[in-house]
mmCIF file of C-alpha atoms and ligand atoms in Angstrom:
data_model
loop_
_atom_site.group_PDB
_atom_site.id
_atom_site.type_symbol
_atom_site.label_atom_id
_atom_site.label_comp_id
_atom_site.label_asym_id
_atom_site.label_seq_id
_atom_site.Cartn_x
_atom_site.Cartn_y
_atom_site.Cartn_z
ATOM 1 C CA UNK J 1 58.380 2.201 0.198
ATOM 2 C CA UNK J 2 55.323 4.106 2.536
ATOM 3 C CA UNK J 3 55.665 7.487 3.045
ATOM 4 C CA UNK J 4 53.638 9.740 4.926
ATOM 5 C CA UNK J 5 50.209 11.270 2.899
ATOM 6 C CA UNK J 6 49.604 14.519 3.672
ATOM 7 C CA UNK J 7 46.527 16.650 3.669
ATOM 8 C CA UNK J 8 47.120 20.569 2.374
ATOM 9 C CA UNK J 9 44.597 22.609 3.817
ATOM 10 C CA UNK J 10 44.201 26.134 2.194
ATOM 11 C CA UNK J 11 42.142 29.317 0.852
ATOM 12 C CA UNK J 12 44.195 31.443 -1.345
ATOM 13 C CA UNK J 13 46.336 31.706 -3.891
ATOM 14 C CA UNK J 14 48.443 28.396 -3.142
ATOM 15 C CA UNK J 15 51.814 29.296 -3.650
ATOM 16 C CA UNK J 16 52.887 27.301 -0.212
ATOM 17 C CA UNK J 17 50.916 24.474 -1.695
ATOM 18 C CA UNK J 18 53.074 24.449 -4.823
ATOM 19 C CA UNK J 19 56.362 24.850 -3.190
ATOM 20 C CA UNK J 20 55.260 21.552 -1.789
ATOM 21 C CA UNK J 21 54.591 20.002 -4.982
ATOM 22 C CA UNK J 22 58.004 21.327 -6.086
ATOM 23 C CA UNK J 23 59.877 20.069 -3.770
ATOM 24 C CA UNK J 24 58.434 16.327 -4.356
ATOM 25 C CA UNK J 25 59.311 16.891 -7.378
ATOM 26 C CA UNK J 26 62.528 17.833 -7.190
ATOM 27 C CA UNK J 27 63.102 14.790 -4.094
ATOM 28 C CA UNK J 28 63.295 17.974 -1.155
ATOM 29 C CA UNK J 29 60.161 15.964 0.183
ATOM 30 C CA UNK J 30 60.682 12.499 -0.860
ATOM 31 C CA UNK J 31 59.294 10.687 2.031
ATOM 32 C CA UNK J 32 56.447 12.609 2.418
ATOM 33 C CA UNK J 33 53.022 13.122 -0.680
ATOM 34 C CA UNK J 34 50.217 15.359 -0.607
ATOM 35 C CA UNK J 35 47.316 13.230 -1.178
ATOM 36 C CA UNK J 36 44.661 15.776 -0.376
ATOM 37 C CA UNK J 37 44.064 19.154 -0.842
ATOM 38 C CA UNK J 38 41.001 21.049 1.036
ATOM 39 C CA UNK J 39 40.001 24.656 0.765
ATOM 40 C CA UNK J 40 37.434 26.153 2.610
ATOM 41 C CA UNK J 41 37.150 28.981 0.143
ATOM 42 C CA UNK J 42 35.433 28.503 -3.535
ATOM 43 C CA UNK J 43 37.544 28.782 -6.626
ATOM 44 C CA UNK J 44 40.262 29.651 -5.553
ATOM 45 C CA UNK J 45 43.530 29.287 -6.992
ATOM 46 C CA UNK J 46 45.062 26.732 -5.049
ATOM 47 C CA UNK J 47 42.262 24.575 -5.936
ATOM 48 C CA UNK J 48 43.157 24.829 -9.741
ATOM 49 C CA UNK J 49 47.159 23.839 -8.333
ATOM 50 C CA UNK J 50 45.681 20.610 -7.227
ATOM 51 C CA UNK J 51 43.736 20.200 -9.886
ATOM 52 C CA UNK J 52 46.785 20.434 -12.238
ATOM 53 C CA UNK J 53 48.461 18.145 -10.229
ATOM 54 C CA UNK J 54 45.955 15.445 -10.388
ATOM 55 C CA UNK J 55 45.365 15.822 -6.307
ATOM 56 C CA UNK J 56 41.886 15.176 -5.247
ATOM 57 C CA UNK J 57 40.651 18.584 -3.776
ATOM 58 C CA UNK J 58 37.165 19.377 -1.898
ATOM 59 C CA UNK J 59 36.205 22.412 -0.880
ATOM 60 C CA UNK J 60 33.910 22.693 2.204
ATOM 61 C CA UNK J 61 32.556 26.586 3.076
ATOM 62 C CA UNK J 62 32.459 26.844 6.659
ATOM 63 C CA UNK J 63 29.970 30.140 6.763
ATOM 64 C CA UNK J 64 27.020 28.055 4.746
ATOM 65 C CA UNK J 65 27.495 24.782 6.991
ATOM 66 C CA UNK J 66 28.590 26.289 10.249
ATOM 67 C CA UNK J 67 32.325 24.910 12.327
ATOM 68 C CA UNK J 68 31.349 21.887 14.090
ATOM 69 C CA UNK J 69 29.463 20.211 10.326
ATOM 70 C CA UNK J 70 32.921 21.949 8.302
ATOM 71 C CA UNK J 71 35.052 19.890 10.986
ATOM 72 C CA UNK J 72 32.855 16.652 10.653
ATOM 73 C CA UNK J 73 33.798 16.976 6.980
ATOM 74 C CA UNK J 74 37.439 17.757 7.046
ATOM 75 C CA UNK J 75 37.971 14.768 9.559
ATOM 76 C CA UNK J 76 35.682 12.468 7.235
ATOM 77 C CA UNK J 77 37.938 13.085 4.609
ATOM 78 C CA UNK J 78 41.032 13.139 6.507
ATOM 79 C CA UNK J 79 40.006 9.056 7.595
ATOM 80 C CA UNK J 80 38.788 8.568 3.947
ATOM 81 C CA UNK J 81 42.329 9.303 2.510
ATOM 82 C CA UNK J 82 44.540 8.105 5.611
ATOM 83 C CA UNK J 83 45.842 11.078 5.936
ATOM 84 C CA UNK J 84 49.060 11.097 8.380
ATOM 85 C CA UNK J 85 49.061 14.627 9.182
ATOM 86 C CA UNK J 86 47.800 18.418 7.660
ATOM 87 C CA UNK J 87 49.654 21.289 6.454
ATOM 88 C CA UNK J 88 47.771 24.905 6.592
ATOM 89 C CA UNK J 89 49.160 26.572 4.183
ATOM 90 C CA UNK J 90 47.495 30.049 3.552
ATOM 91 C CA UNK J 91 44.417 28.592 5.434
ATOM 92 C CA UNK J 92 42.405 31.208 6.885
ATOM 93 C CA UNK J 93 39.688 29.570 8.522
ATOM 94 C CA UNK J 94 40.463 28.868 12.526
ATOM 95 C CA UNK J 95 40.361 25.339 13.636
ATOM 96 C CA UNK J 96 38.699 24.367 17.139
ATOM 97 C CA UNK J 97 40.787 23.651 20.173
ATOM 98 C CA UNK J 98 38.936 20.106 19.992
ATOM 99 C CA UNK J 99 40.074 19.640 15.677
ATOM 100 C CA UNK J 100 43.872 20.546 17.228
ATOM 101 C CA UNK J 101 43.607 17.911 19.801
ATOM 102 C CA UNK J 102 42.632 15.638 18.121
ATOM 103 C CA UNK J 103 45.937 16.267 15.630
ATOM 104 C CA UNK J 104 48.270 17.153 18.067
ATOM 105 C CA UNK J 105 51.710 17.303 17.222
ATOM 106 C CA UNK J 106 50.382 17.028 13.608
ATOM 107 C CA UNK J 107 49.476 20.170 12.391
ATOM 108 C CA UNK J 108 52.364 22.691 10.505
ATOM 109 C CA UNK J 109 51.432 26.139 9.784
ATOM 110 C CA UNK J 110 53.542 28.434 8.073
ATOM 111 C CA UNK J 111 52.817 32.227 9.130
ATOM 112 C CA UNK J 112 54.454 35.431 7.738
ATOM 113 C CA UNK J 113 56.385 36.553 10.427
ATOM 114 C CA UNK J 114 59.134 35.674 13.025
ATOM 115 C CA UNK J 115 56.436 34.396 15.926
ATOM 116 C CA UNK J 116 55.658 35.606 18.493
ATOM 117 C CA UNK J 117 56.411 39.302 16.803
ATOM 118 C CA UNK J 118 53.099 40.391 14.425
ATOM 119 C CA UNK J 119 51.034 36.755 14.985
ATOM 120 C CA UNK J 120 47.334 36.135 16.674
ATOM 121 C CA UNK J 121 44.268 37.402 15.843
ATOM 122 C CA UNK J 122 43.980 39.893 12.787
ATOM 123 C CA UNK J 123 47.508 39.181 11.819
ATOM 124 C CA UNK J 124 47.503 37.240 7.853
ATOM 125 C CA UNK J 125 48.449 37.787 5.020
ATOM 126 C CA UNK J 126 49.444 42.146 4.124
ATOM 127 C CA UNK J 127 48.206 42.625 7.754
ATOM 128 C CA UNK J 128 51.386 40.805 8.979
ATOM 129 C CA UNK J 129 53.517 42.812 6.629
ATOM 130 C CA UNK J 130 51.741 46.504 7.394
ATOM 131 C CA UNK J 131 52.279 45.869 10.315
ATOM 132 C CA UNK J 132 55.678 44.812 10.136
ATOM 133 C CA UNK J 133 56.445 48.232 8.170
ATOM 134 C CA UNK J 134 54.905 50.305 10.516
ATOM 135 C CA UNK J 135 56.941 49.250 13.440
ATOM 136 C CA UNK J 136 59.773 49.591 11.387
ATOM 137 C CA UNK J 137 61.201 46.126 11.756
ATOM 138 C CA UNK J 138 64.801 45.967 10.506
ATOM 139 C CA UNK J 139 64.175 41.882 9.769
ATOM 140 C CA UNK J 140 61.650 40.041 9.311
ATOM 141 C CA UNK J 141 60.679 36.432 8.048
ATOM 142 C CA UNK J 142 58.575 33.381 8.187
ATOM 143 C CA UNK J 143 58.074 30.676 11.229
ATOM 144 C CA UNK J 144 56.793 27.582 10.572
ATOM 145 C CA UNK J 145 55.010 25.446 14.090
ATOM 146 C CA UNK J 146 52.859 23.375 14.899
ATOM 147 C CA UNK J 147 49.267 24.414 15.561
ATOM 148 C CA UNK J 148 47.700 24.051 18.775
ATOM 149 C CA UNK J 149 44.750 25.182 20.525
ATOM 150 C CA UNK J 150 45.754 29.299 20.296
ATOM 151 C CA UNK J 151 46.170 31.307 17.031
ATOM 152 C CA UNK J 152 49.816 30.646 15.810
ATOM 153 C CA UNK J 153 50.808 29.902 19.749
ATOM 154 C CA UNK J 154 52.197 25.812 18.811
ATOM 155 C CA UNK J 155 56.013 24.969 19.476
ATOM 156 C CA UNK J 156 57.795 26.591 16.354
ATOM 157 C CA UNK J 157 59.958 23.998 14.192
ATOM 158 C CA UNK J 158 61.647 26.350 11.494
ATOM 159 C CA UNK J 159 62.167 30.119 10.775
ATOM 160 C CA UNK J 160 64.153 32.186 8.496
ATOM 161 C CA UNK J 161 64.920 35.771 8.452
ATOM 162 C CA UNK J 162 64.712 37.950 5.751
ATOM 163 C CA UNK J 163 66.026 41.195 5.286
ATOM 164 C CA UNK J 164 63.054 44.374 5.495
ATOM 165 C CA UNK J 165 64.064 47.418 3.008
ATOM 166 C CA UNK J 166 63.538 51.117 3.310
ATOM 167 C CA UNK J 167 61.737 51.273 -0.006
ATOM 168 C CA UNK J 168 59.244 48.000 0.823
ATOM 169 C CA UNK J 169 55.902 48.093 0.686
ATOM 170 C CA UNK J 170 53.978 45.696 2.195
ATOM 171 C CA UNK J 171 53.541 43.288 -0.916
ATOM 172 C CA UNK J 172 57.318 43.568 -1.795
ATOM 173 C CA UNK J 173 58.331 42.244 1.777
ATOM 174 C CA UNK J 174 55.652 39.996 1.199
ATOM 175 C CA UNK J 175 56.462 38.280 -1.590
ATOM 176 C CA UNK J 176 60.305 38.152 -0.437
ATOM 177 C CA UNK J 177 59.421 36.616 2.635
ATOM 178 C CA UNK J 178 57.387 34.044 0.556
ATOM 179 C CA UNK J 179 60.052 33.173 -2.051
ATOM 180 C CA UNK J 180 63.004 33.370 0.607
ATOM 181 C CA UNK J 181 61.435 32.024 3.637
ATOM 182 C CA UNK J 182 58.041 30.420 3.438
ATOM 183 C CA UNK J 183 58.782 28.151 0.179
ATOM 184 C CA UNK J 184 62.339 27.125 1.593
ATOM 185 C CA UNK J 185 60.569 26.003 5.347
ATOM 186 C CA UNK J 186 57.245 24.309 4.749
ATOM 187 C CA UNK J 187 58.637 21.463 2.545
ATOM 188 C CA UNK J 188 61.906 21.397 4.781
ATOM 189 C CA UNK J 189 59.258 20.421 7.937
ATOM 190 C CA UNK J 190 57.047 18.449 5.824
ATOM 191 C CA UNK J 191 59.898 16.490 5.483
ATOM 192 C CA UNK J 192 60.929 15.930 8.578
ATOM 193 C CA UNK J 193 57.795 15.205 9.908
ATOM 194 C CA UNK J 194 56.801 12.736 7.131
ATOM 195 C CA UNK J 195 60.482 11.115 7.940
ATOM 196 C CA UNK J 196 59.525 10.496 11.925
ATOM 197 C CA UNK J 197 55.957 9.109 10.858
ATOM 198 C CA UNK J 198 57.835 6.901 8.321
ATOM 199 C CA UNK J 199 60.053 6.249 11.045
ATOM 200 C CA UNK J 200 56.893 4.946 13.470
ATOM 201 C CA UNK J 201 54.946 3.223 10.342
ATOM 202 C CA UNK J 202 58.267 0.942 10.495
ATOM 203 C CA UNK J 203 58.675 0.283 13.649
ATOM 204 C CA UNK J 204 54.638 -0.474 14.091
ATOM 205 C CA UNK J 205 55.121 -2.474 10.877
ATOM 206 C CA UNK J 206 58.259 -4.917 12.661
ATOM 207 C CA UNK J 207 55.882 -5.518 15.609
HETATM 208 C C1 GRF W 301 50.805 34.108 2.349
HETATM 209 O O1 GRF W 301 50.924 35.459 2.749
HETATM 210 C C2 GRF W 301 51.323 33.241 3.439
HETATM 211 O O2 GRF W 301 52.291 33.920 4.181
HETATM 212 C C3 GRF W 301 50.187 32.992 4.324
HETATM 213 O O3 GRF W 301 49.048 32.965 3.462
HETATM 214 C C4 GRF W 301 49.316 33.776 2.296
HETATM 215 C C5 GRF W 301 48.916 33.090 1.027
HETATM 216 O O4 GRF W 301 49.630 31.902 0.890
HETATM 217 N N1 GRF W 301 50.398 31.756 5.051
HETATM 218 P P1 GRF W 301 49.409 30.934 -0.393
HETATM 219 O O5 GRF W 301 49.993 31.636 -1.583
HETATM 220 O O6 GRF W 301 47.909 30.727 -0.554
HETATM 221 O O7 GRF W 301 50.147 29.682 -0.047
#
């Protein structure tokens, strides 16, 4: 049965990564599998996720070898593996406008906020939620789009709102937005993209 391989791209922790791997466990994203998982910052933990999960993982540092040598490599790999199309989940590192074209229409990124409030430059990670706070946001949530040439600026596909509390501080809304929102979207739009490139693998296959 083919199914679409995806590429995880990420820096931190790796929580969206594992709500991935969750959910192909658990048959959420059945027609999609992450087949690669790149992070352009050393040790962290999402690396060890991968590891764990027997997902071959490189790590690529784009200050020591400079943007245009850290895209040669991610698209080296990306042919290498045959990957279908990338996920940037907690990736911090900004692709160029040529990297996006080149994947157009095949690039998710989930971001910590209901775009286009708190999103662009500066905005990730507590930032978004600080920020959030200060305005004094009644809701909040998580969008998940497609990436395109501007910082978080591609079509949206999913988002999901999520109540903001009086007494939250930015890591509480954080971390609610993450379990309620972010970890319920990402493998809900890995899966249906994986389902329209299954789709098109088909149809190229009965030609
Ligand atoms: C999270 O705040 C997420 O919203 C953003 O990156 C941060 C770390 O994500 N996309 P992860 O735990 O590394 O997936």
């Amino acid at each position: 049965m083919s199914y679409a391989r995806i590429a995880v791209f990420v820096s931190g922790g790796g929580t969206n990564l594992q709500a991935l791997l969750d959910a192909q466990k658990s048959g959420i994203l059945n027609k999609g599998k992450v087949e690669l998982v790149i992070s352009d910052r050393e040790g962290c933990y999402a690396l060890e996720r991968a590891e764990k999960s027997g997902i071959k993982s490189f790590c690529f540092i784009k200050k020591q070898i400079g943007q245009s040598l850290f895209e040669q490599k991610l698209n080296e790999m990306l042919k290498v593996n045959n990957i279908d199309f990338i996920i940037l989940a907690g990736f911090l590192s900004i692709l160029s406008a040529e990297f996006t074209k080149a994947w157009d229409m095949k690039i998710i990124n989930v971001h910590p906020s209901l775009i286009p409030s708190f999103c662009g430059d500066g905005y990730y990670g507590l930032k978004v939620h600080s920020a959030a706070l200060e305005r004094g946001v009644k809701i909040s949530g998580a969008t998940v789009h497609y990436v395109n040439g501007d910082v978080d600026g591609g079509p949206i596909i999913f988002q999901k709102v999520v109540p903001v509390y009086k007494k939250d501080t930015p890591e509480t809304l954080q971390i609610r937005i993450m379990k309620k929102a972010e970890w319920v979207l990402l493998p809900k739009a890995a899966q249906q993209l994986s389902q329209k490139i299954v789709k098109q693998k088909e149809k190229s296959n009965e030609k």
